[in-house]
CSV table of C-alpha atoms in Angstrom, one decimal:
chain,number,residue,atom,x,y,z
A,24,MET,CA,-142.1,-11.7,-147.6
A,25,LYS,CA,-144.0,-8.5,-148.5
A,26,SER,CA,-147.1,-7.3,-146.7
A,27,ALA,CA,-149.5,-4.3,-146.9
A,28,VAL,CA,-152.2,-3.1,-144.6
A,29,GLU,CA,-155.6,-1.8,-145.6
A,30,THR,CA,-157.8,-0.1,-143.0
A,31,LEU,CA,-161.4,-1.3,-143.4
A,32,ASN,CA,-162.7,0.7,-140.5
A,33,PRO,CA,-161.3,2.2,-137.2
A,34,THR,CA,-161.3,-1.3,-135.6
A,35,ARG,CA,-160.6,-3.7,-138.5
A,36,VAL,CA,-157.8,-4.1,-141.1
A,37,ARG,CA,-156.9,-6.4,-143.9
A,38,LEU,CA,-153.4,-7.7,-144.3
A,39,THR,CA,-152.2,-8.7,-147.8
A,40,VAL,CA,-149.2,-10.9,-147.7
A,41,GLU,CA,-147.0,-12.2,-150.5
A,42,VAL,CA,-144.6,-15.0,-149.6
A,43,PRO,CA,-141.8,-16.1,-152.1
A,44,PHE,CA,-141.9,-19.9,-152.4
A,45,GLU,CA,-138.3,-20.4,-151.1
A,46,GLU,CA,-139.5,-19.1,-147.7
A,47,LEU,CA,-141.8,-22.2,-147.5
A,48,LYS,CA,-138.7,-24.5,-147.5
A,49,ASP,CA,-138.6,-25.2,-143.8
A,50,SER,CA,-142.4,-25.9,-143.7
A,51,LEU,CA,-142.2,-28.1,-146.7
A,52,ASP,CA,-139.4,-30.1,-145.1
A,53,ALA,CA,-141.5,-30.4,-141.9
A,54,ALA,CA,-144.5,-31.5,-144.0
A,55,TYR,CA,-142.6,-34.3,-145.7
A,56,LYS,CA,-141.2,-35.4,-142.4
A,57,LYS,CA,-144.6,-35.5,-140.8
A,58,ILE,CA,-146.2,-37.4,-143.7
A,59,ASN,CA,-143.2,-39.8,-143.6
A,60,GLN,CA,-144.0,-40.7,-140.0
A,61,GLN,CA,-147.7,-41.3,-140.8
A,62,VAL,CA,-147.7,-43.5,-143.9
A,63,THR,CA,-146.2,-46.8,-145.1
A,64,VAL,CA,-144.9,-47.5,-148.6
A,65,LYS,CA,-143.8,-51.0,-149.5
A,66,GLY,CA,-140.1,-51.1,-150.2
A,67,PHE,CA,-139.2,-48.2,-147.9
A,68,ARG,CA,-138.5,-48.1,-144.2
A,69,LYS,CA,-140.9,-45.9,-142.2
A,70,GLY,CA,-139.6,-42.3,-142.1
A,71,LYS,CA,-137.3,-42.9,-145.1
A,72,ILE,CA,-139.7,-42.4,-148.0
A,73,PRO,CA,-138.3,-40.0,-150.6
A,74,ALA,CA,-140.1,-36.8,-151.3
A,75,ARG,CA,-140.8,-37.8,-155.0
A,76,VAL,CA,-142.4,-41.0,-153.8
A,77,ILE,CA,-144.7,-39.1,-151.4
A,78,ASP,CA,-145.6,-36.7,-154.2
A,79,GLN,CA,-146.4,-39.7,-156.5
A,80,ARG,CA,-148.4,-41.7,-154.0
A,81,PHE,CA,-150.2,-39.1,-152.0
A,82,GLY,CA,-150.0,-36.0,-154.2
A,83,ARG,CA,-148.0,-32.8,-154.0
A,84,GLY,CA,-151.2,-31.0,-153.0
A,85,ALA,CA,-151.3,-32.8,-149.6
A,86,VAL,CA,-147.8,-31.7,-148.9
A,87,LEU,CA,-148.4,-28.1,-149.9
A,88,GLU,CA,-151.6,-28.0,-147.7
A,89,GLU,CA,-149.6,-29.3,-144.7
A,90,ALA,CA,-146.8,-26.9,-145.3
A,91,VAL,CA,-149.0,-23.9,-145.8
A,92,ASN,CA,-151.0,-24.7,-142.6
A,93,ASP,CA,-147.7,-24.9,-140.8
A,94,ALA,CA,-146.3,-21.6,-142.2
A,95,LEU,CA,-149.3,-19.3,-142.2
A,96,PRO,CA,-149.2,-18.5,-138.4
A,97,LYS,CA,-145.5,-17.5,-138.7
A,98,PHE,CA,-146.0,-15.3,-141.8
A,99,TYR,CA,-149.2,-13.7,-140.3
A,100,THR,CA,-147.3,-12.9,-137.1
A,101,GLU,CA,-144.4,-11.4,-139.0
A,102,ALA,CA,-146.8,-9.2,-141.0
A,103,VAL,CA,-148.6,-8.1,-137.8
A,104,ASN,CA,-145.3,-7.2,-136.2
A,105,GLU,CA,-144.0,-5.4,-139.3
A,106,ALA,CA,-147.1,-3.2,-139.4
A,107,GLU,CA,-147.0,-2.7,-135.6
A,108,LEU,CA,-150.7,-3.7,-135.2
A,109,ASN,CA,-152.4,-4.3,-131.9
A,110,VAL,CA,-154.7,-7.1,-132.9
A,111,LEU,CA,-157.7,-8.5,-131.1
A,112,GLY,CA,-158.8,-12.1,-131.5
A,113,GLN,CA,-158.2,-14.5,-134.3
A,114,PRO,CA,-157.9,-13.4,-138.0
A,115,GLU,CA,-160.0,-14.5,-140.9
A,116,VAL,CA,-157.5,-15.9,-143.4
A,117,ASP,CA,-158.1,-16.4,-147.1
A,118,ILE,CA,-155.4,-18.0,-149.4
A,119,THR,CA,-155.8,-16.0,-152.6
A,120,GLU,CA,-153.0,-17.6,-154.6
A,121,LEU,CA,-150.9,-20.7,-154.2
A,122,LYS,CA,-148.6,-21.7,-157.1
A,123,ASP,CA,-146.2,-24.6,-156.6
A,124,ASN,CA,-142.6,-23.4,-156.7
A,125,GLU,CA,-143.7,-19.8,-157.3
A,126,THR,CA,-145.6,-18.0,-154.6
A,127,LEU,CA,-148.1,-18.0,-151.7
A,128,ASN,CA,-150.4,-15.1,-151.4
A,129,PHE,CA,-153.0,-14.7,-148.6
A,130,THR,CA,-155.1,-12.0,-146.9
A,131,ALA,CA,-156.0,-11.8,-143.2
A,132,GLU,CA,-158.8,-9.7,-141.8
A,133,VAL,CA,-158.5,-9.0,-138.1
A,134,ASP,CA,-159.9,-6.6,-135.4
A,135,VAL,CA,-157.4,-4.1,-134.0
A,136,ARG,CA,-157.4,-1.8,-131.1
A,137,PRO,CA,-158.7,1.6,-132.2
A,138,THR,CA,-156.5,4.7,-132.0
A,139,ILE,CA,-157.7,6.7,-129.1
A,140,GLU,CA,-156.9,10.3,-128.4
A,141,ILE,CA,-157.0,11.0,-124.6
A,142,PRO,CA,-158.0,14.7,-124.1
A,143,ASP,CA,-157.1,16.9,-121.2
A,144,TYR,CA,-159.0,15.4,-118.3
A,145,SER,CA,-157.8,17.9,-115.6
A,146,GLY,CA,-161.1,19.8,-116.0
A,147,ILE,CA,-163.3,16.9,-114.9
A,148,GLU,CA,-165.6,17.9,-112.0
A,149,VAL,CA,-167.9,15.6,-110.1
A,150,GLU,CA,-170.1,15.7,-107.0
A,151,VAL,CA,-170.3,13.0,-104.4
A,152,ASP,CA,-172.2,12.4,-101.2
A,153,ALA,CA,-170.8,14.1,-98.1
A,154,VAL,CA,-169.4,12.0,-95.3
A,155,GLU,CA,-171.9,12.6,-92.6
A,156,VAL,CA,-172.6,10.3,-89.6
A,157,SER,CA,-175.7,11.2,-87.6
A,158,GLU,CA,-176.5,10.2,-84.0
A,159,GLU,CA,-179.3,8.0,-85.6
A,160,ASP,CA,-176.6,6.2,-87.6
A,161,VAL,CA,-174.6,5.5,-84.5
A,162,ASP,CA,-177.6,4.4,-82.5
A,163,LYS,CA,-178.6,2.1,-85.4
A,164,ALA,CA,-175.2,0.5,-85.5
A,165,VAL,CA,-175.1,-0.1,-81.7
A,166,GLU,CA,-178.7,-1.5,-81.9
A,167,GLU,CA,-177.6,-4.0,-84.6
A,168,LEU,CA,-174.8,-5.0,-82.3
A,169,ARG,CA,-177.2,-5.3,-79.4
A,170,GLU,CA,-179.5,-7.5,-81.5
A,171,ARG,CA,-176.6,-9.9,-82.1
A,172,PHE,CA,-176.2,-10.4,-78.3
A,173,ALA,CA,-179.9,-11.0,-77.7
A,174,SER,CA,-180.9,-14.1,-75.8
A,175,THR,CA,-184.1,-16.2,-76.1
A,176,SER,CA,-186.2,-18.0,-73.5
A,177,PRO,CA,-189.2,-20.3,-74.3
A,178,VAL,CA,-192.7,-18.9,-73.4
A,179,GLU,CA,-196.1,-20.6,-73.2
A,180,ARG,CA,-198.2,-18.1,-75.2
A,181,ALA,CA,-199.1,-17.2,-78.7
A,182,ALA,CA,-196.3,-15.9,-80.9
A,183,GLU,CA,-195.9,-12.1,-81.3
A,184,ASP,CA,-193.8,-9.7,-83.4
A,185,GLY,CA,-190.2,-10.0,-82.5
A,186,ASP,CA,-190.5,-13.6,-81.1
A,187,VAL,CA,-188.2,-16.4,-82.3
A,188,VAL,CA,-190.3,-19.4,-83.4
A,189,THR,CA,-189.0,-22.8,-84.2
A,190,ILE,CA,-191.0,-24.1,-87.2
A,191,ASP,CA,-191.4,-27.0,-89.6
A,192,LEU,CA,-192.3,-26.2,-93.2
A,193,GLU,CA,-193.8,-28.2,-96.1
A,194,ALA,CA,-194.3,-26.6,-99.5
A,195,LYS,CA,-196.6,-28.0,-102.2
A,196,VAL,CA,-196.9,-26.9,-105.9
A,197,GLU,CA,-200.0,-28.1,-107.7
A,198,GLY,CA,-200.8,-30.4,-104.8
A,199,GLU,CA,-197.4,-32.2,-104.9
A,200,VAL,CA,-194.9,-31.9,-102.0
A,201,LEU,CA,-191.6,-30.7,-103.4
A,202,GLU,CA,-188.5,-32.9,-102.7
A,203,ASP,CA,-186.6,-29.8,-101.5
A,204,GLY,CA,-189.8,-28.2,-100.0
A,205,VAL,CA,-189.6,-29.8,-96.5
A,206,ALA,CA,-187.7,-28.4,-93.6
A,207,SER,CA,-187.7,-29.0,-89.9
A,208,GLY,CA,-186.5,-27.1,-86.9
A,209,VAL,CA,-186.1,-23.8,-88.7
A,210,SER,CA,-185.5,-20.8,-86.4
A,211,TYR,CA,-187.3,-17.7,-87.5
A,212,THR,CA,-187.6,-14.2,-86.0
A,213,ILE,CA,-191.1,-12.9,-86.7
A,214,GLY,CA,-190.9,-9.6,-88.6
A,215,SER,CA,-187.4,-10.2,-90.0
A,216,GLY,CA,-188.6,-10.8,-93.5
A,217,GLU,CA,-186.0,-13.5,-94.0
A,218,LEU,CA,-188.2,-16.3,-95.2
A,219,LEU,CA,-191.4,-16.4,-97.3
A,220,GLU,CA,-193.8,-13.6,-97.9
A,221,GLY,CA,-196.9,-14.2,-95.7
A,222,ILE,CA,-195.2,-16.3,-93.1
A,223,ASP,CA,-195.4,-13.5,-90.4
A,224,GLU,CA,-199.2,-13.4,-90.7
A,225,ALA,CA,-199.4,-17.2,-90.6
A,226,VAL,CA,-197.4,-17.8,-87.4
A,227,LYS,CA,-198.5,-14.8,-85.4
A,228,GLY,CA,-201.1,-15.9,-82.8
A,229,LEU,CA,-200.0,-19.5,-83.0
A,230,GLU,CA,-198.8,-21.3,-79.8
A,231,ALA,CA,-196.4,-24.3,-79.8
A,232,GLY,CA,-198.2,-27.2,-81.6
A,233,GLY,CA,-200.3,-24.8,-83.8
A,234,GLU,CA,-200.1,-24.8,-87.6
A,235,ALA,CA,-201.4,-22.7,-90.5
A,236,THR,CA,-201.4,-22.8,-94.3
A,237,PHE,CA,-200.7,-19.9,-96.6
A,238,THR,CA,-199.8,-19.2,-100.2
A,239,SER,CA,-196.5,-17.7,-101.2
A,240,GLU,CA,-194.1,-17.4,-104.2
A,241,LEU,CA,-191.0,-19.5,-103.6
A,242,LYS,CA,-187.7,-17.6,-103.6
A,243,GLY,CA,-185.3,-20.5,-104.4
A,244,GLY,CA,-185.0,-24.2,-105.0
A,245,SER,CA,-186.4,-26.3,-107.8
A,246,ALA,CA,-189.7,-24.4,-108.0
A,247,ALA,CA,-188.3,-20.9,-107.5
A,248,GLY,CA,-190.8,-18.2,-108.7
A,249,LYS,CA,-193.8,-20.5,-108.5
A,250,GLU,CA,-196.8,-20.1,-106.3
A,251,SER,CA,-196.8,-22.7,-103.5
A,252,GLU,CA,-199.1,-23.8,-100.7
A,253,VAL,CA,-197.0,-23.7,-97.6
A,254,THR,CA,-197.9,-25.4,-94.3
A,255,VAL,CA,-196.1,-24.1,-91.2
A,256,LYS,CA,-196.1,-25.8,-87.8
A,257,VAL,CA,-194.8,-24.0,-84.7
A,258,THR,CA,-192.9,-26.3,-82.4
A,259,GLN,CA,-191.6,-23.6,-80.0
A,260,VAL,CA,-192.2,-19.9,-79.2
A,261,ALA,CA,-189.3,-18.0,-77.6
A,262,LYS,CA,-189.1,-14.4,-76.4
A,263,ARG,CA,-186.1,-12.4,-77.4
A,264,GLU,CA,-184.4,-10.4,-74.6
A,265,LEU,CA,-182.0,-7.6,-75.5
A,266,PRO,CA,-179.1,-6.7,-73.1
A,267,GLU,CA,-179.3,-3.3,-71.4
A,268,LEU,CA,-177.4,-0.5,-73.2
A,269,ASP,CA,-174.8,0.2,-70.5
A,270,ASP,CA,-171.1,-0.2,-69.8
A,271,ASP,CA,-171.5,-3.9,-69.1
A,272,PHE,CA,-172.9,-4.4,-72.6
A,273,ALA,CA,-169.9,-2.5,-74.0
A,274,GLN,CA,-167.5,-4.9,-72.2
A,275,LEU,CA,-169.5,-7.9,-73.3
A,276,ALA,CA,-169.7,-6.9,-77.0
A,277,SER,CA,-166.4,-5.2,-77.6
A,278,GLU,CA,-162.9,-4.4,-76.2
A,279,PHE,CA,-164.2,-1.2,-74.7
A,280,ASP,CA,-164.9,-0.5,-71.1
A,281,THR,CA,-167.7,2.1,-71.5
A,282,LEU,CA,-170.7,2.5,-73.8
A,283,ASP,CA,-169.4,6.0,-74.8
A,284,GLU,CA,-166.2,4.4,-76.1
A,285,LEU,CA,-168.2,1.8,-78.0
A,286,LYS,CA,-170.3,4.5,-79.6
A,287,ALA,CA,-167.2,6.6,-80.5
A,288,ASP,CA,-165.7,3.6,-82.2
A,289,SER,CA,-169.0,2.9,-84.1
A,290,ARG,CA,-169.0,6.5,-85.3
A,291,LYS,CA,-165.4,6.1,-86.6
A,292,ARG,CA,-166.2,2.8,-88.4
A,293,LEU,CA,-169.2,4.4,-90.1
A,294,GLU,CA,-167.1,7.4,-91.1
A,295,ASN,CA,-164.5,5.1,-92.6
A,296,MET,CA,-167.2,3.1,-94.5
A,297,LYS,CA,-168.7,6.3,-95.9
A,298,GLN,CA,-165.3,7.6,-96.9
A,299,TYR,CA,-164.7,4.4,-98.8
A,300,ASP,CA,-168.1,4.6,-100.4
A,301,GLN,CA,-167.4,8.3,-101.3
A,302,ALA,CA,-164.1,7.3,-102.9
A,303,THR,CA,-165.8,4.6,-104.9
A,304,GLN,CA,-168.5,7.0,-106.0
A,305,ALA,CA,-165.9,9.6,-107.1
A,306,GLN,CA,-164.1,7.0,-109.2
A,307,GLU,CA,-167.4,5.8,-110.8
A,308,ARG,CA,-168.4,9.4,-111.7
A,309,VAL,CA,-165.0,10.5,-112.9
A,310,LEU,CA,-164.8,7.4,-115.1
A,311,GLU,CA,-168.2,8.2,-116.5
A,312,LYS,CA,-167.1,11.8,-117.3
A,313,LEU,CA,-163.8,10.5,-118.9
A,314,LEU,CA,-165.7,8.1,-121.2
A,315,GLU,CA,-167.9,11.0,-122.3
A,316,LEU,CA,-164.9,12.9,-123.4
A,317,VAL,CA,-163.3,10.1,-125.5
A,318,GLU,CA,-164.5,8.8,-128.8
A,319,VAL,CA,-164.0,5.0,-128.6
A,320,PRO,CA,-165.1,2.8,-131.6
A,321,VAL,CA,-165.9,-0.8,-130.5
A,322,PRO,CA,-165.1,-3.8,-132.8
A,323,GLU,CA,-168.4,-5.4,-133.7
A,324,LYS,CA,-167.2,-9.0,-133.3
A,325,LEU,CA,-165.5,-8.2,-130.0
A,326,LEU,CA,-168.8,-6.6,-128.7
A,327,ALA,CA,-170.8,-9.6,-129.9
A,328,ASP,CA,-168.5,-12.1,-128.2
A,329,GLU,CA,-168.6,-10.0,-125.0
A,330,ILE,CA,-172.4,-10.0,-125.0
A,331,GLN,CA,-172.5,-13.7,-125.6
A,332,THR,CA,-170.0,-14.3,-122.8
A,333,ARG,CA,-171.9,-12.2,-120.3
A,334,THR,CA,-175.2,-13.8,-121.2
A,335,HIS,CA,-173.7,-17.3,-120.9
A,336,ASN,CA,-172.2,-16.6,-117.5
A,337,LEU,CA,-175.5,-15.3,-116.2
A,338,GLU,CA,-177.5,-18.2,-117.5
A,339,HIS,CA,-175.2,-21.1,-116.8
A,340,HIS,CA,-173.4,-19.9,-113.6
A,341,GLN,CA,-175.2,-17.3,-111.6
A,342,LEU,CA,-178.8,-18.3,-112.4
A,343,GLY,CA,-177.9,-22.0,-112.5
A,344,GLN,CA,-176.8,-21.8,-108.9
A,345,MET,CA,-180.2,-20.2,-108.0
A,346,GLY,CA,-182.2,-22.8,-109.8
A,347,LEU,CA,-183.5,-20.2,-112.3
A,348,ASP,CA,-183.5,-20.0,-116.1
A,349,LEU,CA,-183.2,-16.7,-118.0
A,350,ASP,CA,-187.0,-16.5,-118.7
A,351,LYS,CA,-187.9,-16.9,-115.0
A,352,TYR,CA,-185.2,-14.4,-114.0
A,353,LEU,CA,-186.6,-11.8,-116.5
A,354,GLU,CA,-190.1,-12.4,-115.2
A,355,ILE,CA,-188.9,-11.8,-111.6
A,356,GLN,CA,-187.0,-8.7,-112.7
A,357,GLY,CA,-190.0,-7.4,-114.7
A,358,LYS,CA,-188.0,-7.1,-117.8
A,359,SER,CA,-188.5,-8.1,-121.4
A,360,ARG,CA,-185.9,-10.0,-123.4
A,361,GLU,CA,-185.4,-6.8,-125.5
A,362,GLU,CA,-184.7,-4.7,-122.4
A,363,PHE,CA,-182.3,-7.3,-121.1
A,364,ASP,CA,-180.4,-7.5,-124.4
A,365,ALA,CA,-180.2,-3.7,-124.6
A,366,GLU,CA,-178.8,-3.5,-121.0
A,367,THR,CA,-176.3,-6.3,-121.6
A,368,LYS,CA,-175.1,-4.6,-124.8
A,369,GLU,CA,-174.7,-1.3,-123.0
A,370,GLN,CA,-172.8,-2.8,-120.1
A,371,ALA,CA,-170.5,-4.8,-122.5
A,372,GLU,CA,-169.8,-1.7,-124.6
A,373,LYS,CA,-169.0,0.3,-121.5
A,374,GLY,CA,-166.6,-2.5,-120.3
A,375,ILE,CA,-164.7,-2.6,-123.5
A,376,LYS,CA,-164.5,1.2,-123.8
A,377,THR,CA,-163.3,1.4,-120.2
A,378,GLN,CA,-160.5,-1.1,-120.9
A,379,PHE,CA,-159.4,0.6,-124.1
A,380,VAL,CA,-159.3,4.1,-122.5
A,381,LEU,CA,-157.5,3.0,-119.3
A,382,ASP,CA,-155.0,0.9,-121.3
A,383,GLU,CA,-154.3,4.0,-123.5
A,384,LEU,CA,-153.8,6.0,-120.3
A,385,VAL,CA,-151.4,3.4,-119.0
A,386,ASN,CA,-149.3,3.9,-122.1
A,387,LYS,CA,-149.7,7.7,-122.2
A,388,GLU,CA,-148.7,8.1,-118.5
A,389,LYS,CA,-146.0,5.4,-118.7
A,390,LEU,CA,-147.4,3.6,-115.7
A,391,ASN,CA,-145.7,0.5,-114.5
A,392,VAL,CA,-146.7,-2.3,-112.0
A,393,ASN,CA,-144.1,-3.4,-109.5
A,394,GLN,CA,-144.0,-6.7,-107.7
A,395,GLU,CA,-145.4,-5.3,-104.4
A,396,GLU,CA,-148.5,-3.9,-106.2
A,397,LEU,CA,-149.1,-7.1,-108.0
A,398,THR,CA,-148.7,-9.2,-104.8
A,399,GLU,CA,-151.2,-6.9,-103.0
A,400,HIS,CA,-153.7,-7.2,-105.8
A,401,LEU,CA,-153.3,-10.9,-105.9
A,402,MET,CA,-153.9,-11.2,-102.2
A,403,ARG,CA,-157.1,-9.2,-102.5
A,404,ARG,CA,-158.3,-11.2,-105.4
A,405,ALA,CA,-157.6,-14.4,-103.6
A,406,GLN,CA,-159.6,-13.2,-100.6
A,407,SER,CA,-162.6,-12.3,-102.7
A,408,SER,CA,-162.5,-15.6,-104.5
A,409,GLY,CA,-162.4,-17.6,-101.3
A,410,MET,CA,-159.1,-19.2,-102.1
A,411,SER,CA,-155.8,-19.1,-100.2
A,412,PRO,CA,-153.2,-16.8,-101.8
A,413,ASP,CA,-151.0,-19.8,-102.7
A,414,GLN,CA,-154.0,-21.6,-104.4
A,415,PHE,CA,-155.0,-18.4,-106.3
A,416,ALA,CA,-151.5,-17.7,-107.4
A,417,GLN,CA,-151.0,-21.2,-108.6
A,418,ALA,CA,-154.3,-21.0,-110.6
A,419,VAL,CA,-153.3,-17.7,-112.1
A,420,VAL,CA,-149.9,-19.0,-113.2
A,421,GLU,CA,-151.2,-22.3,-114.6
A,422,GLY,CA,-154.0,-20.4,-116.5
A,423,GLY,CA,-151.5,-17.9,-117.9
A,424,GLN,CA,-153.5,-15.1,-116.3
A,425,VAL,CA,-150.5,-13.1,-114.8
A,426,PRO,CA,-150.7,-10.5,-117.7
A,427,MET,CA,-154.4,-10.1,-117.0
A,428,LEU,CA,-153.7,-9.3,-113.3
A,429,VAL,CA,-151.0,-6.9,-114.3
A,430,GLY,CA,-153.4,-5.2,-116.6
A,431,GLU,CA,-156.0,-4.9,-113.8
A,432,VAL,CA,-153.5,-3.2,-111.5
A,433,ALA,CA,-152.3,-0.9,-114.3
A,434,ARG,CA,-155.8,0.2,-115.2
A,435,GLY,CA,-156.5,0.9,-111.5
A,436,LYS,CA,-153.5,3.2,-111.4
A,437,ALA,CA,-154.6,4.9,-114.6
A,438,LEU,CA,-158.0,5.6,-113.1
A,439,ALA,CA,-156.4,6.9,-109.9
A,440,VAL,CA,-154.4,9.4,-112.0
A,441,VAL,CA,-157.5,10.8,-113.6
A,442,VAL,CA,-159.3,11.0,-110.2
A,443,GLU,CA,-156.4,12.8,-108.7
A,444,ALA,CA,-156.5,15.4,-111.5
A,445,ALA,CA,-160.2,15.9,-111.3
A,446,THR,CA,-162.1,18.2,-108.9
A,447,VAL,CA,-164.3,16.3,-106.5
A,448,LYS,CA,-166.8,18.1,-104.3
A,449,ASP,CA,-169.3,16.8,-101.9
A,450,THR,CA,-172.9,17.8,-101.7
A,451,ASN,CA,-172.0,20.5,-99.2
A,452,GLY,CA,-169.7,22.1,-101.8
A,453,GLU,CA,-166.5,21.0,-100.0
A,454,VAL,CA,-163.6,19.8,-102.0
A,455,VAL,CA,-162.9,16.1,-101.2
A,456,ASP,CA,-159.3,15.0,-100.8
A,457,LEU,CA,-158.9,11.4,-102.0
A,458,ASP,CA,-155.2,11.3,-101.8
A,459,ASP,CA,-155.3,9.1,-98.7
A,460,GLU,CA,-157.6,6.5,-100.3
A,461,ASP,CA,-156.1,3.1,-101.2
A,462,ASP,CA,-155.3,2.8,-104.9
A,463,GLU,CA,-156.9,-0.6,-104.7
A,464,THR,CA,-160.3,1.1,-104.6
A,465,ALA,CA,-159.5,2.5,-108.1
A,466,ALA,CA,-158.3,-0.9,-109.3
A,467,ALA,CA,-161.5,-2.5,-108.0
A,468,GLU,CA,-163.6,0.1,-109.8
A,469,ALA,CA,-161.7,-0.2,-113.0
A,470,ASP,CA,-162.1,-4.0,-112.9
A,471,ALA,CA,-165.8,-3.7,-112.2
A,472,SER,CA,-166.4,-1.3,-115.0
A,473,ALA,CA,-164.4,-3.4,-117.5
A,474,ASP,CA,-165.8,-6.6,-116.0
A,475,ALA,CA,-163.0,-8.6,-116.5
A,476,SER,CA,-164.7,-11.3,-114.3
A,477,ALA,CA,-163.9,-12.6,-116.8
A,478,SER,CA,-165.3,-11.6,-119.9
A,479,GLY,CA,-163.9,-8.5,-121.4
A,480,GLU,CA,-160.3,-9.1,-120.2
A,481,ASP,CA,-159.6,-12.1,-122.3
A,482,LYS,CA,-161.5,-10.9,-125.3
A,483,THR,CA,-159.4,-7.8,-125.8
A,484,GLU,CA,-156.0,-9.3,-125.3
A,485,ALA,CA,-153.9,-9.6,-128.5
């Protein structure tokens, strides 16, 4: 077999392959054997029909077609390996010449990973938010904890801001009560903004037994986004009572003996959260700077497939669960279809570029993934998916997704290498040391940027 490679553009090549006919022998034998098992010829036992009889009865062309279909994947793979190509997706194959007992010639056009030059990234500088926790932040955190330990007691008066009311709801659209528009015994805190717009004004001033009607746009269900006439009836009004902020509250709400200890712990938790957010912000901004430094051509078909996958997932999974279609979603978002398409294309392009660049960094820095790192990543992914580690691991293995997980971890390590080499300062001008941050933060950021959820990962595997 002889093969040659023609570069059509930075992300696509054409392979020209010439196969001597003798190299088709195994596939021809297999073709005759397969046809032998599928046909019956009078005077011959099944499976024992001579090749010349098959040629006479069914045509040599049928045999050649079967043999070529069997042989093409093998010859294509050999040509790809010989040229050391990193192919993406399936090739477009065209048989240019097939002469019985002489030769088989074909071409295969296929997308390939572009050659990427990673520049010196040690000069990257980014600014992130400073880790600052104010007394107001601590007070707010303690107050939120206090809210969780609030008690209620029924009162015989009109409902006021902050009261907890028990209500029955009935929603109508164009005069018809919705099947999923009736609810009873709903508990609602006035002023929380957790239900429908306009409900606070409707229930304030009502006593138990009182009802009111108001108009509001439904947030979910079968008529999400539509204007609805909602009738609300108050069945109980209860006053919320917050515990006193003292040492007794600290003992009730935590493992601490004093309120000061509880506040100190709240401050530490807030600092940890802000440090994590700061690390994530640093990784996002370093990645943005890195992508600006690198020229990354994106295969057109790969990009089109990625856009289609993202749009499909949004329409049929995320929006479907919310009872919305794409048109209603865009209406709620205040976006045109053109704006949505442009944003989706930008996000898909960034995801593909991110994966290409980080994969190239993995190779350049010779990064490996050990079993412990893979196990830790699997555990985190299982937790975020709501599955047990064993269930998630089984699904990964059965779906052949282990290489994908390895790639996610490796890309996270590559991004961590770049972040470590970059200069990160906070808004106070202080250099931020991210060495103590978990590498999993980098892995999560790399996955989010490439959006493997699912889409980009599989598309760019050879």
